[in-house]
mmCIF file of C-alpha atoms in Angstrom:
data_model
loop_
_atom_site.group_PDB
_atom_site.id
_atom_site.type_symbol
_atom_site.label_atom_id
_atom_site.label_comp_id
_atom_site.label_asym_id
_atom_site.label_seq_id
_atom_site.Cartn_x
_atom_site.Cartn_y
_atom_site.Cartn_z
ATOM 1 C CA MET A 1 30.719 -6.065 35.287
ATOM 2 C CA LEU A 2 28.888 -9.286 35.996
ATOM 3 C CA GLU A 3 27.226 -11.350 33.136
ATOM 4 C CA SER A 4 25.080 -14.102 33.007
ATOM 5 C CA SER A 5 23.012 -15.924 29.980
ATOM 6 C CA THR A 6 21.281 -18.683 29.432
ATOM 7 C CA PRO A 7 21.070 -20.950 26.350
ATOM 8 C CA PRO A 8 18.346 -20.642 24.199
ATOM 9 C CA LEU A 9 15.462 -23.271 24.171
ATOM 10 C CA ALA A 10 14.706 -23.281 20.475
ATOM 11 C CA ALA A 11 17.178 -23.054 17.297
ATOM 12 C CA LEU A 12 16.504 -21.006 14.233
ATOM 13 C CA ASP A 13 17.507 -23.481 11.721
ATOM 14 C CA GLY A 14 15.270 -24.103 9.033
ATOM 15 C CA TYR A 15 14.188 -20.218 8.861
ATOM 16 C CA ARG A 16 15.282 -18.065 6.671
ATOM 17 C CA ASN A 17 12.767 -15.190 7.795
ATOM 18 C CA VAL A 18 9.536 -14.128 9.590
ATOM 19 C CA THR A 19 8.016 -14.985 6.704
ATOM 20 C CA ASP A 20 8.419 -18.622 7.448
ATOM 21 C CA LEU A 21 6.764 -18.748 10.355
ATOM 22 C CA LEU A 22 3.276 -18.003 8.813
ATOM 23 C CA VAL A 23 3.923 -20.487 5.798
ATOM 24 C CA ALA A 24 5.040 -23.427 8.597
ATOM 25 C CA ARG A 25 2.200 -23.053 10.242
ATOM 26 C CA ALA A 26 -0.401 -22.923 6.940
ATOM 27 C CA ALA A 27 1.405 -25.718 5.938
ATOM 28 C CA ALA A 28 0.978 -27.758 9.429
ATOM 29 C CA ALA A 29 -2.513 -26.452 10.034
ATOM 30 C CA PRO A 30 -4.158 -24.793 7.285
ATOM 31 C CA GLY A 31 -7.813 -24.806 8.660
ATOM 32 C CA HIS A 32 -6.995 -23.940 12.120
ATOM 33 C CA VAL A 33 -8.750 -20.548 12.718
ATOM 34 C CA ALA A 34 -5.993 -17.774 13.411
ATOM 35 C CA PHE A 35 -8.135 -15.065 13.661
ATOM 36 C CA GLU A 36 -11.657 -14.060 14.704
ATOM 37 C CA VAL A 37 -12.630 -10.747 13.266
ATOM 38 C CA GLU A 38 -16.136 -8.904 14.482
ATOM 39 C CA ASP A 39 -18.722 -8.019 11.843
ATOM 40 C CA PRO A 40 -19.568 -4.667 13.062
ATOM 41 C CA SER A 41 -22.881 -5.298 11.116
ATOM 42 C CA THR A 42 -23.866 -7.669 13.164
ATOM 43 C CA GLY A 43 -21.668 -7.942 15.893
ATOM 44 C CA SER A 44 -20.765 -11.780 15.067
ATOM 45 C CA TRP A 45 -17.406 -13.095 14.931
ATOM 46 C CA ARG A 46 -15.766 -14.097 11.667
ATOM 47 C CA PRO A 47 -13.397 -17.260 11.787
ATOM 48 C CA ILE A 48 -10.434 -16.458 9.933
ATOM 49 C CA THR A 49 -8.298 -19.492 9.453
ATOM 50 C CA THR A 50 -4.581 -19.981 8.687
ATOM 51 C CA ARG A 51 -4.867 -20.620 5.526
ATOM 52 C CA GLY A 52 -7.172 -17.771 4.941
ATOM 53 C CA PHE A 53 -4.677 -15.395 6.544
ATOM 54 C CA GLU A 54 -1.782 -16.671 4.075
ATOM 55 C CA ASP A 55 -3.807 -15.937 0.949
ATOM 56 C CA GLU A 56 -4.975 -12.282 2.413
ATOM 57 C CA VAL A 57 -1.290 -11.702 3.078
ATOM 58 C CA ARG A 58 0.415 -13.098 -0.733
ATOM 59 C CA ALA A 59 -2.561 -11.173 -2.250
ATOM 60 C CA LEU A 60 -1.612 -7.739 -0.775
ATOM 61 C CA ALA A 61 2.153 -8.608 -1.125
ATOM 62 C CA LYS A 62 0.994 -8.952 -4.965
ATOM 63 C CA GLY A 63 -0.359 -5.441 -4.641
ATOM 64 C CA PHE A 64 2.686 -3.969 -2.920
ATOM 65 C CA MET A 65 5.029 -5.387 -5.550
ATOM 66 C CA ALA A 66 2.475 -4.396 -8.435
ATOM 67 C CA GLN A 67 3.023 -0.683 -7.100
ATOM 68 C CA GLY A 68 6.355 -0.759 -7.389
ATOM 69 C CA ILE A 69 7.762 -2.022 -4.482
ATOM 70 C CA GLN A 70 11.183 -3.506 -3.971
ATOM 71 C CA ALA A 71 13.170 -5.645 -1.535
ATOM 72 C CA GLY A 72 14.419 -3.572 1.192
ATOM 73 C CA ASP A 73 11.987 -0.609 0.708
ATOM 74 C CA PRO A 74 10.320 0.731 3.594
ATOM 75 C CA ILE A 75 6.383 0.788 4.074
ATOM 76 C CA ALA A 76 4.903 2.542 7.014
ATOM 77 C CA ILE A 77 1.660 1.682 8.674
ATOM 78 C CA MET A 78 -0.163 3.985 11.045
ATOM 79 C CA ALA A 79 -3.343 2.532 12.835
ATOM 80 C CA PRO A 80 -4.785 1.340 15.700
ATOM 81 C CA THR A 81 -4.815 -2.445 16.408
ATOM 82 C CA ARG A 82 -6.846 -4.568 13.778
ATOM 83 C CA TYR A 83 -6.858 -7.412 11.637
ATOM 84 C CA GLU A 84 -5.424 -5.862 8.831
ATOM 85 C CA TRP A 85 -2.901 -4.312 10.825
ATOM 86 C CA ALA A 86 -1.666 -7.959 10.588
ATOM 87 C CA VAL A 87 -2.230 -8.370 6.922
ATOM 88 C CA ALA A 88 -0.416 -5.328 6.060
ATOM 89 C CA ASP A 89 2.400 -6.321 8.317
ATOM 90 C CA LEU A 90 3.052 -9.933 7.016
ATOM 91 C CA ALA A 91 2.270 -9.001 3.681
ATOM 92 C CA ALA A 92 4.965 -6.004 3.392
ATOM 93 C CA TRP A 93 7.438 -9.055 4.464
ATOM 94 C CA PHE A 94 5.950 -11.369 1.568
ATOM 95 C CA ALA A 95 6.605 -8.306 -0.457
ATOM 96 C CA GLY A 96 10.472 -8.135 0.787
ATOM 97 C CA ALA A 97 9.707 -4.682 2.525
ATOM 98 C CA VAL A 98 11.015 -3.150 5.991
ATOM 99 C CA VAL A 99 7.928 -2.446 8.036
ATOM 100 C CA VAL A 100 7.928 1.209 10.019
ATOM 101 C CA PRO A 101 5.182 1.351 12.225
ATOM 102 C CA ILE A 102 4.071 4.534 13.543
ATOM 103 C CA TYR A 103 1.839 5.252 16.469
ATOM 104 C CA GLU A 104 -1.919 6.187 15.237
ATOM 105 C CA THR A 105 -1.899 9.220 17.785
ATOM 106 C CA SER A 106 1.700 10.563 16.405
ATOM 107 C CA SER A 107 1.519 14.461 15.634
ATOM 108 C CA PRO A 108 1.651 15.766 12.250
ATOM 109 C CA SER A 109 5.680 16.853 12.753
ATOM 110 C CA GLN A 110 6.498 13.072 14.018
ATOM 111 C CA VAL A 111 4.760 11.365 11.168
ATOM 112 C CA ASN A 112 6.861 13.818 8.730
ATOM 113 C CA ALA A 113 9.944 12.992 10.915
ATOM 114 C CA ILE A 114 9.541 9.074 10.823
ATOM 115 C CA VAL A 115 8.482 9.172 7.069
ATOM 116 C CA ALA A 116 11.536 11.525 6.245
ATOM 117 C CA ASP A 117 14.257 9.612 8.325
ATOM 118 C CA ALA A 118 13.267 6.025 7.425
ATOM 119 C CA GLY A 119 12.594 6.799 3.605
ATOM 120 C CA VAL A 120 9.318 5.519 3.152
ATOM 121 C CA ARG A 121 8.249 4.651 -0.312
ATOM 122 C CA LEU A 122 4.389 3.460 0.350
ATOM 123 C CA ALA A 123 2.289 3.956 3.603
ATOM 124 C CA ILE A 124 -0.963 2.258 5.165
ATOM 125 C CA GLY A 125 -3.272 4.419 7.259
ATOM 126 C CA GLY A 126 -6.231 2.968 9.251
ATOM 127 C CA THR A 127 -8.314 5.691 8.666
ATOM 128 C CA ALA A 128 -8.979 8.484 5.989
ATOM 129 C CA GLU A 129 -7.406 11.088 8.880
ATOM 130 C CA HIS A 130 -3.907 8.635 9.161
ATOM 131 C CA THR A 131 -4.118 8.322 5.285
ATOM 132 C CA ALA A 132 -3.790 12.171 4.877
ATOM 133 C CA LEU A 133 -1.405 12.718 6.978
ATOM 134 C CA LEU A 134 1.045 10.182 5.746
ATOM 135 C CA GLN A 135 0.516 11.307 2.454
ATOM 136 C CA GLU A 136 1.469 14.718 3.413
ATOM 137 C CA ALA A 137 4.317 13.133 4.801
ATOM 138 C CA LEU A 138 5.498 11.235 1.542
ATOM 139 C CA ALA A 139 4.700 14.425 -0.223
ATOM 140 C CA ASP A 140 7.443 16.872 1.589
ATOM 141 C CA SER A 141 9.934 13.635 1.484
ATOM 142 C CA ASN A 142 12.531 13.525 -0.887
ATOM 143 C CA ALA A 143 12.383 9.885 -1.639
ATOM 144 C CA VAL A 144 10.348 8.619 -4.754
ATOM 145 C CA THR A 145 6.982 7.277 -3.377
ATOM 146 C CA LEU A 146 4.061 5.277 -4.144
ATOM 147 C CA GLY A 147 1.078 6.586 -2.448
ATOM 148 C CA ALA A 148 -0.793 6.096 0.891
ATOM 149 C CA TRP A 149 -3.519 3.543 1.449
ATOM 150 C CA THR A 150 -6.211 3.162 3.348
ATOM 151 C CA MET A 151 -7.812 0.182 5.579
ATOM 152 C CA ASP A 152 -10.871 2.090 5.680
ATOM 153 C CA ALA A 153 -13.195 0.049 3.198
ATOM 154 C CA GLU A 154 -15.634 3.281 2.628
ATOM 155 C CA THR A 155 -13.484 5.192 0.667
ATOM 156 C CA THR A 156 -10.900 5.125 -2.385
ATOM 157 C CA GLY A 157 -7.246 3.874 -2.335
ATOM 158 C CA THR A 158 -8.002 0.860 0.012
ATOM 159 C CA LEU A 159 -6.205 -2.217 0.629
ATOM 160 C CA ALA A 160 -8.585 -4.016 -1.519
ATOM 161 C CA ASP A 161 -7.835 -1.596 -4.496
ATOM 162 C CA LEU A 162 -3.917 -2.542 -4.077
ATOM 163 C CA VAL A 163 -4.704 -6.083 -4.115
ATOM 164 C CA ALA A 164 -7.307 -5.482 -7.082
ATOM 165 C CA GLY A 165 -3.666 -4.346 -8.771
ATOM 166 C CA GLY A 166 -1.778 -7.339 -7.712
ATOM 167 C CA VAL A 167 -3.600 -9.411 -10.064
ATOM 168 C CA GLY A 168 -1.001 -10.081 -12.575
ATOM 169 C CA VAL A 169 1.669 -11.002 -10.391
ATOM 170 C CA THR A 170 2.405 -14.634 -10.039
ATOM 171 C CA ASP A 171 2.666 -16.800 -6.874
ATOM 172 C CA GLU A 172 6.224 -17.401 -8.251
ATOM 173 C CA ASP A 173 6.878 -13.620 -8.048
ATOM 174 C CA VAL A 174 6.009 -13.777 -4.491
ATOM 175 C CA GLU A 175 7.687 -16.348 -3.513
ATOM 176 C CA ALA A 176 11.046 -15.252 -4.870
ATOM 177 C CA ARG A 177 10.595 -11.843 -3.361
ATOM 178 C CA ARG A 178 9.321 -13.450 0.191
ATOM 179 C CA THR A 179 12.784 -15.551 0.177
ATOM 180 C CA THR A 180 15.049 -12.693 -0.150
ATOM 181 C CA ALA A 181 15.487 -11.783 3.257
ATOM 182 C CA THR A 182 17.713 -12.870 5.407
ATOM 183 C CA GLN A 183 17.556 -13.582 9.233
ATOM 184 C CA ASP A 184 20.057 -10.805 9.568
ATOM 185 C CA ASP A 185 18.609 -8.213 6.953
ATOM 186 C CA PRO A 186 16.251 -5.709 8.608
ATOM 187 C CA ALA A 187 12.838 -6.643 9.302
ATOM 188 C CA THR A 188 11.343 -3.412 11.082
ATOM 189 C CA ILE A 189 12.393 0.064 12.060
ATOM 190 C CA VAL A 190 10.662 0.897 15.178
ATOM 191 C CA TYR A 191 10.424 4.689 16.445
ATOM 192 C CA THR A 192 10.512 5.609 19.947
ATOM 193 C CA SER A 193 7.762 8.084 21.021
ATOM 194 C CA GLY A 194 9.513 11.278 20.956
ATOM 195 C CA THR A 195 9.137 12.403 24.166
ATOM 196 C CA THR A 196 12.531 12.764 24.130
ATOM 197 C CA GLY A 197 12.865 14.817 21.130
ATOM 198 C CA GLU A 198 12.655 13.871 17.537
ATOM 199 C CA PRO A 199 11.753 10.040 17.196
ATOM 200 C CA LYS A 200 14.621 7.831 17.102
ATOM 201 C CA GLY A 201 14.557 4.676 14.890
ATOM 202 C CA VAL A 202 15.781 1.142 16.291
ATOM 203 C CA VAL A 203 16.306 -1.472 13.026
ATOM 204 C CA LEU A 204 15.256 -4.759 14.231
ATOM 205 C CA THR A 205 16.361 -7.935 11.843
ATOM 206 C CA HIS A 206 14.292 -11.188 11.120
ATOM 207 C CA ARG A 207 16.869 -12.653 13.419
ATOM 208 C CA ASN A 208 15.281 -10.868 16.366
ATOM 209 C CA PHE A 209 11.898 -11.694 16.060
ATOM 210 C CA LEU A 210 12.673 -15.304 15.349
ATOM 211 C CA GLY A 211 14.599 -15.828 18.313
ATOM 212 C CA GLN A 212 11.953 -13.837 20.348
ATOM 213 C CA VAL A 213 9.175 -15.821 18.760
ATOM 214 C CA LEU A 214 10.667 -19.430 19.006
ATOM 215 C CA ASN A 215 12.005 -19.196 22.419
ATOM 216 C CA ILE A 216 9.281 -17.575 24.535
ATOM 217 C CA ALA A 217 7.031 -20.095 22.566
ATOM 218 C CA ALA A 218 9.198 -23.091 23.751
ATOM 219 C CA ALA A 219 9.177 -21.380 27.455
ATOM 220 C CA TYR A 220 5.658 -20.962 27.845
ATOM 221 C CA SER A 221 4.476 -24.057 25.906
ATOM 222 C CA GLU A 222 1.753 -24.607 28.499
ATOM 223 C CA ILE A 223 0.294 -21.150 27.427
ATOM 224 C CA VAL A 224 1.419 -20.855 23.900
ATOM 225 C CA ASN A 225 -0.241 -23.357 21.845
ATOM 226 C CA GLU A 226 -3.395 -23.939 19.693
ATOM 227 C CA ASP A 227 -5.879 -24.412 22.085
ATOM 228 C CA GLY A 228 -5.321 -21.249 23.415
ATOM 229 C CA ASN A 229 -6.882 -17.998 22.586
ATOM 230 C CA THR A 230 -5.570 -14.038 23.189
ATOM 231 C CA VAL A 231 -6.640 -10.482 22.806
ATOM 232 C CA ILE A 232 -4.364 -8.124 21.663
ATOM 233 C CA PHE A 233 -5.095 -4.365 22.731
ATOM 234 C CA LEU A 234 -1.861 -3.200 22.445
ATOM 235 C CA PRO A 235 -0.642 -0.895 19.793
ATOM 236 C CA LEU A 236 0.394 -3.026 16.957
ATOM 237 C CA ALA A 237 2.800 0.184 16.428
ATOM 238 C CA HIS A 238 4.542 -1.145 19.524
ATOM 239 C CA VAL A 239 6.996 -4.277 19.312
ATOM 240 C CA LEU A 240 5.782 -6.127 22.352
ATOM 241 C CA ALA A 241 2.287 -6.358 20.470
ATOM 242 C CA ARG A 242 3.821 -7.526 17.345
ATOM 243 C CA GLY A 243 6.307 -9.826 18.832
ATOM 244 C CA LEU A 244 3.064 -11.500 20.873
ATOM 245 C CA GLN A 245 0.999 -11.160 17.707
ATOM 246 C CA LEU A 246 4.003 -13.141 15.559
ATOM 247 C CA ILE A 247 4.497 -16.008 18.733
ATOM 248 C CA CYS A 248 0.709 -16.680 18.826
ATOM 249 C CA LEU A 249 0.374 -16.975 14.494
ATOM 250 C CA ALA A 250 3.175 -19.415 14.663
ATOM 251 C CA SER A 251 2.067 -21.395 17.718
ATOM 252 C CA GLY A 252 -1.546 -21.381 16.583
ATOM 253 C CA MET A 253 -2.671 -19.426 19.473
#
């Protein structure tokens, strides 16, 4: 068998887990625009700085912790690609959780299979319909669950409600939880599409993400830098889109 390899372009030293990518970027360039989110009522774009994004992430992490999420607990996210997906993803990691993405087009049987197999404790849906599917799956699972919440602001049980419930959690509590995971702890469980049977889970560690993010950024610095912009239209349930999002976030793109 022939084997070839290339040396890494970036070292992972100094990073405990994926959350350090955001913390380091927010410290280096807090006022830099990390996201632009469209206001559907006006059609204009609202800039969100790196520090503003980090503040939202920490606030939602407090909400997760207040609900009872412990280090290593799985949190499912089922939604189309949108800004709130990014907030929920990083917030779950700040709370020490493991993220379980579910495609927004998944059937009820696939949602039930993933939630049960991963032992999901809390779920986030993009719409009321997604949230209802997740709630049903949680009810049918054998795990002790903490409910399903929605990104849709026009209903109840929203991310804003989670944030409001976390006001009693301190910054020190979040920081202690954020730094719990090491590079070799699970960061996410990504499930196959299910076209060849039941969806199959693949565990990716914080080291997997850090190695991808730091080395791709080093290899393509002429593209990946703080003067660049990108539009992500791939589903964030797919690990390629999540890796790309982390690369952009860590590099100020």
